[in-house]
PDB file of C-alpha atoms in Angstrom:
ATOM      1  CA  MET U   1      79.793  85.265  56.246  1.00  0.00           C
ATOM      2  CA  ASP U   2      77.246  84.561  58.968  1.00  0.00           C
ATOM      3  CA  LEU U   3      78.955  85.727  62.157  1.00  0.00           C
ATOM      4  CA  ALA U   4      76.337  83.971  64.303  1.00  0.00           C
ATOM      5  CA  ALA U   5      77.500  80.634  62.867  1.00  0.00           C
ATOM      6  CA  LEU U   6      81.124  81.500  63.525  1.00  0.00           C
ATOM      7  CA  SER U   7      82.561  80.002  66.679  1.00  0.00           C
ATOM      8  CA  VAL U   8      85.924  79.231  68.154  1.00  0.00           C
ATOM      9  CA  PRO U   9      86.131  76.049  70.198  1.00  0.00           C
ATOM     10  CA  GLY U  10      86.927  76.530  73.854  1.00  0.00           C
ATOM     11  CA  ALA U  11      89.431  73.706  73.779  1.00  0.00           C
ATOM     12  CA  VAL U  12      91.961  72.835  71.115  1.00  0.00           C
ATOM     13  CA  LEU U  13      91.273  69.107  71.408  1.00  0.00           C
ATOM     14  CA  GLU U  14      87.538  69.621  70.812  1.00  0.00           C
ATOM     15  CA  GLY U  15      88.240  71.637  67.677  1.00  0.00           C
ATOM     16  CA  ALA U  16      90.827  69.153  66.437  1.00  0.00           C
ATOM     17  CA  ARG U  17      88.429  66.255  67.092  1.00  0.00           C
ATOM     18  CA  PHE U  18      85.706  67.987  65.073  1.00  0.00           C
ATOM     19  CA  VAL U  19      88.034  68.703  62.130  1.00  0.00           C
ATOM     20  CA  ALA U  20      89.474  65.162  62.192  1.00  0.00           C
ATOM     21  CA  THR U  21      85.984  63.657  62.252  1.00  0.00           C
ATOM     22  CA  ALA U  22      84.526  65.921  59.560  1.00  0.00           C
ATOM     23  CA  ALA U  23      87.529  65.964  57.212  1.00  0.00           C
ATOM     24  CA  ARG U  24      86.914  64.434  53.802  1.00  0.00           C
ATOM     25  CA  ASP U  25      90.148  65.072  51.893  1.00  0.00           C
ATOM     26  CA  VAL U  26      92.701  64.702  54.693  1.00  0.00           C
ATOM     27  CA  ARG U  27      93.007  62.119  57.404  1.00  0.00           C
ATOM     28  CA  ILE U  28      95.322  61.368  60.301  1.00  0.00           C
ATOM     29  CA  ARG U  29      97.060  58.027  60.140  1.00  0.00           C
ATOM     30  CA  ASP U  30      97.058  56.784  63.714  1.00  0.00           C
ATOM     31  CA  ASP U  31      99.669  54.169  62.806  1.00  0.00           C
ATOM     32  CA  ALA U  32     102.112  56.950  61.803  1.00  0.00           C
ATOM     33  CA  LEU U  33     101.668  59.153  64.880  1.00  0.00           C
ATOM     34  CA  ALA U  34     104.124  57.249  67.071  1.00  0.00           C
ATOM     35  CA  GLY U  35     106.792  57.569  64.384  1.00  0.00           C
ATOM     36  CA  ILE U  36     106.619  61.349  64.396  1.00  0.00           C
ATOM     37  CA  ALA U  37     105.851  61.880  68.096  1.00  0.00           C
ATOM     38  CA  GLY U  38     109.273  60.607  69.216  1.00  0.00           C
ATOM     39  CA  PRO U  39     111.366  63.037  67.129  1.00  0.00           C
ATOM     40  CA  ILE U  40     109.087  65.948  68.061  1.00  0.00           C
ATOM     41  CA  ASP U  41     109.376  65.077  71.755  1.00  0.00           C
ATOM     42  CA  ALA U  42     113.182  64.836  71.456  1.00  0.00           C
ATOM     43  CA  ARG U  43     113.344  68.196  69.676  1.00  0.00           C
ATOM     44  CA  LEU U  44     111.236  69.883  72.363  1.00  0.00           C
ATOM     45  CA  ALA U  45     113.326  68.284  75.118  1.00  0.00           C
ATOM     46  CA  ALA U  46     116.450  69.772  73.495  1.00  0.00           C
ATOM     47  CA  GLY U  47     114.979  73.257  73.914  1.00  0.00           C
ATOM     48  CA  ILE U  48     113.535  75.813  71.556  1.00  0.00           C
ATOM     49  CA  ASP U  49     115.676  78.685  70.347  1.00  0.00           C
ATOM     50  CA  ASP U  50     115.052  81.819  68.274  1.00  0.00           C
ATOM     51  CA  VAL U  51     115.517  79.929  65.018  1.00  0.00           C
ATOM     52  CA  ASP U  52     112.706  77.559  65.958  1.00  0.00           C
ATOM     53  CA  VAL U  53     110.143  80.216  66.759  1.00  0.00           C
ATOM     54  CA  ALA U  54     111.610  82.954  64.537  1.00  0.00           C
ATOM     55  CA  PHE U  55     110.147  85.776  66.595  1.00  0.00           C
ATOM     56  CA  GLY U  56     112.482  88.698  66.952  1.00  0.00           C
ATOM     57  CA  SER U  57     112.134  91.615  69.293  1.00  0.00           C
ATOM     58  CA  ALA U  58     111.229  95.207  68.589  1.00  0.00           C
ATOM     59  CA  GLY U  59     112.566  96.287  71.976  1.00  0.00           C
ATOM     60  CA  THR U  60     109.543  96.252  74.309  1.00  0.00           C
ATOM     61  CA  LEU U  61     106.740  93.849  75.121  1.00  0.00           C
ATOM     62  CA  ALA U  62     104.120  96.191  73.607  1.00  0.00           C
ATOM     63  CA  ARG U  63     106.097  96.491  70.376  1.00  0.00           C
ATOM     64  CA  ASP U  64     106.747  92.749  70.275  1.00  0.00           C
ATOM     65  CA  VAL U  65     103.047  91.902  70.648  1.00  0.00           C
ATOM     66  CA  ASN U  66     102.199  94.325  67.817  1.00  0.00           C
ATOM     67  CA  LEU U  67     104.985  92.848  65.691  1.00  0.00           C
ATOM     68  CA  ILE U  68     103.628  89.338  66.212  1.00  0.00           C
ATOM     69  CA  MET U  69     100.103  90.513  65.360  1.00  0.00           C
ATOM     70  CA  PHE U  70     101.284  92.045  62.071  1.00  0.00           C
ATOM     71  CA  GLU U  71     103.406  89.004  61.237  1.00  0.00           C
ATOM     72  CA  THR U  72     100.429  86.742  61.873  1.00  0.00           C
ATOM     73  CA  ALA U  73      98.171  88.868  59.662  1.00  0.00           C
ATOM     74  CA  CYS U  74     100.314  88.099  56.626  1.00  0.00           C
ATOM     75  CA  ASN U  75     101.499  84.585  57.468  1.00  0.00           C
ATOM     76  CA  PHE U  76      99.806  82.613  54.700  1.00  0.00           C
ATOM     77  CA  CYS U  77     100.345  81.024  51.298  1.00  0.00           C
ATOM     78  CA  PHE U  78     104.027  80.869  50.454  1.00  0.00           C
ATOM     79  CA  TRP U  79     103.581  78.017  47.969  1.00  0.00           C
ATOM     80  CA  SER U  80     104.778  77.926  44.420  1.00  0.00           C
ATOM     81  CA  GLU U  81     104.236  75.361  41.698  1.00  0.00           C
ATOM     82  CA  ARG U  82     107.969  74.626  41.533  1.00  0.00           C
ATOM     83  CA  PRO U  83     110.400  74.773  44.468  1.00  0.00           C
ATOM     84  CA  GLU U  84     112.827  76.936  42.505  1.00  0.00           C
ATOM     85  CA  ASP U  85     110.076  79.577  42.138  1.00  0.00           C
ATOM     86  CA  ALA U  86     109.447  79.878  45.888  1.00  0.00           C
ATOM     87  CA  TRP U  87     109.884  83.233  47.614  1.00  0.00           C
ATOM     88  CA  GLN U  88     112.935  83.277  49.873  1.00  0.00           C
ATOM     89  CA  VAL U  89     115.141  85.737  51.711  1.00  0.00           C
ATOM     90  CA  ASP U  90     118.811  85.599  52.611  1.00  0.00           C
ATOM     91  CA  VAL U  91     119.395  85.063  56.326  1.00  0.00           C
ATOM     92  CA  GLY U  92     123.092  84.962  57.081  1.00  0.00           C
ATOM     93  CA  GLY U  93     123.923  83.306  53.776  1.00  0.00           C
ATOM     94  CA  THR U  94     121.071  80.790  53.950  1.00  0.00           C
ATOM     95  CA  ALA U  95     117.966  80.991  51.751  1.00  0.00           C
ATOM     96  CA  VAL U  96     114.917  80.907  54.026  1.00  0.00           C
ATOM     97  CA  GLY U  97     111.276  80.948  52.951  1.00  0.00           C
ATOM     98  CA  GLY U  98     107.794  80.600  54.371  1.00  0.00           C
ATOM     99  CA  TRP U  99     107.145  81.666  57.950  1.00  0.00           C
ATOM    100  CA  TYR U 100     110.862  81.864  58.761  1.00  0.00           C
ATOM    101  CA  GLY U 101     111.510  84.144  55.792  1.00  0.00           C
ATOM    102  CA  LEU U 102     108.553  86.332  56.748  1.00  0.00           C
ATOM    103  CA  ALA U 103     109.735  86.645  60.355  1.00  0.00           C
ATOM    104  CA  ALA U 104     113.271  87.392  59.138  1.00  0.00           C
ATOM    105  CA  CYS U 105     111.908  90.248  57.016  1.00  0.00           C
ATOM    106  CA  PHE U 106     110.088  91.761  59.988  1.00  0.00           C
ATOM    107  CA  ASN U 107     113.114  91.299  62.252  1.00  0.00           C
ATOM    108  CA  SER U 108     115.442  92.884  59.717  1.00  0.00           C
ATOM    109  CA  ALA U 109     113.064  95.789  59.136  1.00  0.00           C
ATOM    110  CA  ALA U 110     112.629  96.398  62.873  1.00  0.00           C
ATOM    111  CA  SER U 111     116.360  96.313  63.573  1.00  0.00           C
ATOM    112  CA  GLY U 112     116.914  98.599  60.566  1.00  0.00           C
ATOM    113  CA  GLY U 113     114.595 101.266  61.959  1.00  0.00           C
ATOM    114  CA  MET U 114     111.441 100.535  59.936  1.00  0.00           C
ATOM    115  CA  PRO U 115     108.644 100.786  62.562  1.00  0.00           C
ATOM    116  CA  VAL U 116     106.857  97.568  61.611  1.00  0.00           C
ATOM    117  CA  TRP U 117     105.464  97.378  65.154  1.00  0.00           C
ATOM    118  CA  ASP U 118     103.743 100.769  64.955  1.00  0.00           C
ATOM    119  CA  ALA U 119     100.027 100.602  64.116  1.00  0.00           C
ATOM    120  CA  GLU U 120      99.937 104.147  62.712  1.00  0.00           C
ATOM    121  CA  TRP U 121     102.842 103.398  60.369  1.00  0.00           C
ATOM    122  CA  MET U 122     101.418 100.008  59.385  1.00  0.00           C
ATOM    123  CA  ALA U 123      97.964 101.542  58.708  1.00  0.00           C
ATOM    124  CA  ARG U 124      99.687 103.511  55.938  1.00  0.00           C
ATOM    125  CA  LEU U 125     101.587 100.524  54.529  1.00  0.00           C
ATOM    126  CA  THR U 126     101.678 100.602  50.736  1.00  0.00           C
ATOM    127  CA  VAL U 127     102.528  97.933  48.211  1.00  0.00           C
ATOM    128  CA  GLY U 128     105.752  99.839  47.487  1.00  0.00           C
ATOM    129  CA  ARG U 129     106.811  99.770  51.146  1.00  0.00           C
ATOM    130  CA  ALA U 130     105.776  96.121  51.370  1.00  0.00           C
ATOM    131  CA  HIS U 131     108.005  95.280  48.384  1.00  0.00           C
ATOM    132  CA  ARG U 132     110.924  96.651  50.399  1.00  0.00           C
ATOM    133  CA  LEU U 133     109.773  94.914  53.583  1.00  0.00           C
ATOM    134  CA  PHE U 134     109.502  91.513  51.872  1.00  0.00           C
ATOM    135  CA  ALA U 135     112.410  91.882  49.437  1.00  0.00           C
ATOM    136  CA  GLY U 136     113.725  88.445  48.626  1.00  0.00           C
ATOM    137  CA  ILE U 137     116.461  86.792  46.613  1.00  0.00           C
ATOM    138  CA  GLY U 138     114.246  85.460  43.844  1.00  0.00           C
ATOM    139  CA  PRO U 139     110.607  85.689  42.929  1.00  0.00           C
ATOM    140  CA  PRO U 140     108.518  88.182  44.918  1.00  0.00           C
ATOM    141  CA  ILE U 141     106.426  87.079  47.871  1.00  0.00           C
ATOM    142  CA  PRO U 142     103.061  85.814  46.602  1.00  0.00           C
ATOM    143  CA  LEU U 143      99.814  87.702  47.244  1.00  0.00           C
ATOM    144  CA  LEU U 144     101.567  90.903  48.291  1.00  0.00           C
ATOM    145  CA  GLU U 145      98.483  93.116  47.955  1.00  0.00           C
ATOM    146  CA  GLN U 146      96.418  90.777  50.154  1.00  0.00           C
ATOM    147  CA  ARG U 147      99.163  90.784  52.779  1.00  0.00           C
ATOM    148  CA  VAL U 148      99.172  94.589  52.736  1.00  0.00           C
ATOM    149  CA  ASN U 149      95.359  94.649  53.040  1.00  0.00           C
ATOM    150  CA  ASN U 150      95.494  92.307  56.032  1.00  0.00           C
ATOM    151  CA  ILE U 151      98.184  94.344  57.797  1.00  0.00           C
ATOM    152  CA  VAL U 152      96.291  97.600  57.195  1.00  0.00           C
ATOM    153  CA  GLU U 153      93.081  95.991  58.476  1.00  0.00           C
ATOM    154  CA  VAL U 154      94.806  94.896  61.708  1.00  0.00           C
ATOM    155  CA  ALA U 155      96.498  98.271  62.167  1.00  0.00           C
ATOM    156  CA  ASN U 156      93.243 100.181  61.724  1.00  0.00           C
ATOM    157  CA  TYR U 157      91.423  97.845  64.115  1.00  0.00           C
ATOM    158  CA  LEU U 158      94.111  98.323  66.762  1.00  0.00           C
ATOM    159  CA  LEU U 159      94.014 102.097  66.289  1.00  0.00           C
ATOM    160  CA  GLN U 160      90.211 102.298  66.454  1.00  0.00           C
ATOM    161  CA  HIS U 161      89.632  99.895  69.345  1.00  0.00           C
ATOM    162  CA  HIS U 162      92.877  99.399  71.291  1.00  0.00           C
ATOM    163  CA  HIS U 163      94.934 102.613  71.159  1.00  0.00           C
ATOM    164  CA  GLY U 164      97.120 100.995  68.492  1.00  0.00           C
ATOM    165  CA  GLN U 165      98.241  98.288  70.914  1.00  0.00           C
ATOM    166  CA  ALA U 166      97.688  94.540  70.561  1.00  0.00           C
ATOM    167  CA  LEU U 167      98.695  94.274  74.214  1.00  0.00           C
ATOM    168  CA  ASP U 168      95.579  96.314  75.056  1.00  0.00           C
ATOM    169  CA  LEU U 169      93.494  93.733  73.150  1.00  0.00           C
ATOM    170  CA  LEU U 170      95.078  90.931  75.193  1.00  0.00           C
ATOM    171  CA  THR U 171      94.413  92.813  78.435  1.00  0.00           C
ATOM    172  CA  THR U 172      90.791  93.496  77.437  1.00  0.00           C
ATOM    173  CA  VAL U 173      90.084  89.765  77.059  1.00  0.00           C
ATOM    174  CA  GLY U 174      92.018  88.798  80.175  1.00  0.00           C
ATOM    175  CA  PHE U 175      94.793  87.044  78.220  1.00  0.00           C
ATOM    176  CA  SER U 176      92.371  84.185  77.500  1.00  0.00           C
ATOM    177  CA  ALA U 177      93.485  82.339  74.350  1.00  0.00           C
ATOM    178  CA  PRO U 178      89.920  81.337  73.349  1.00  0.00           C
ATOM    179  CA  GLU U 179      88.718  84.924  73.896  1.00  0.00           C
ATOM    180  CA  ILE U 180      91.640  86.334  71.931  1.00  0.00           C
ATOM    181  CA  ALA U 181      90.886  83.975  69.039  1.00  0.00           C
ATOM    182  CA  ALA U 182      87.140  84.659  69.165  1.00  0.00           C
ATOM    183  CA  THR U 183      87.671  88.429  69.234  1.00  0.00           C
ATOM    184  CA  ILE U 184      90.169  88.404  66.382  1.00  0.00           C
ATOM    185  CA  VAL U 185      87.967  86.200  64.221  1.00  0.00           C
ATOM    186  CA  ARG U 186      84.882  88.291  64.990  1.00  0.00           C
ATOM    187  CA  GLU U 187      86.546  91.672  64.418  1.00  0.00           C
ATOM    188  CA  LEU U 188      89.025  90.945  61.604  1.00  0.00           C
ATOM    189  CA  PRO U 189      87.598  89.333  58.461  1.00  0.00           C
ATOM    190  CA  SER U 190      91.080  88.420  57.190  1.00  0.00           C
ATOM    191  CA  PHE U 191      91.456  86.017  60.121  1.00  0.00           C
ATOM    192  CA  ARG U 192      88.290  84.046  59.292  1.00  0.00           C
ATOM    193  CA  ASP U 193      89.992  80.924  58.008  1.00  0.00           C
ATOM    194  CA  GLY U 194      87.431  78.283  58.864  1.00  0.00           C
ATOM    195  CA  ALA U 195      87.387  74.535  58.403  1.00  0.00           C
TER     196      ALA U 195
END
């Protein structure tokens, strides 16, 4: 990939405008936006709780930021051809899949003493450990080896450049969202998911 051609827009609206204008296979139906904006606005006005965002806590801000970084590294492709073949985990008696299932796995592992926030531990993540981390109630999580590769890539990057701490990365770029995105995309090939 040509890194010189890689850029992250400074503003979300600019990037969204570009994608909406250039998209060939997907389009936004302006006539349908009002119908979905109302329920979203009402949901946000009601408040967001842990179930909505699904982030747990590993006990400290530094651990939490690492946890989120590792979760994000493997938050992709949960699809299956048939709904009954989808990967899911049991969360309090409810089958949960996708992002919420992934976050539940990390939260459960962290509260159970598995150091899923620790870059040194995650740099040594194996497929066997990942099977335990993402153990579900049906079919296995798809693309497990790629998820492991992504986590190990992030862990090694943090160890080599940021003392194993994603919080150090955030501090280095002044907590600027565009700078964080640009740095991650530039430094971590697994995050280069371009439109």
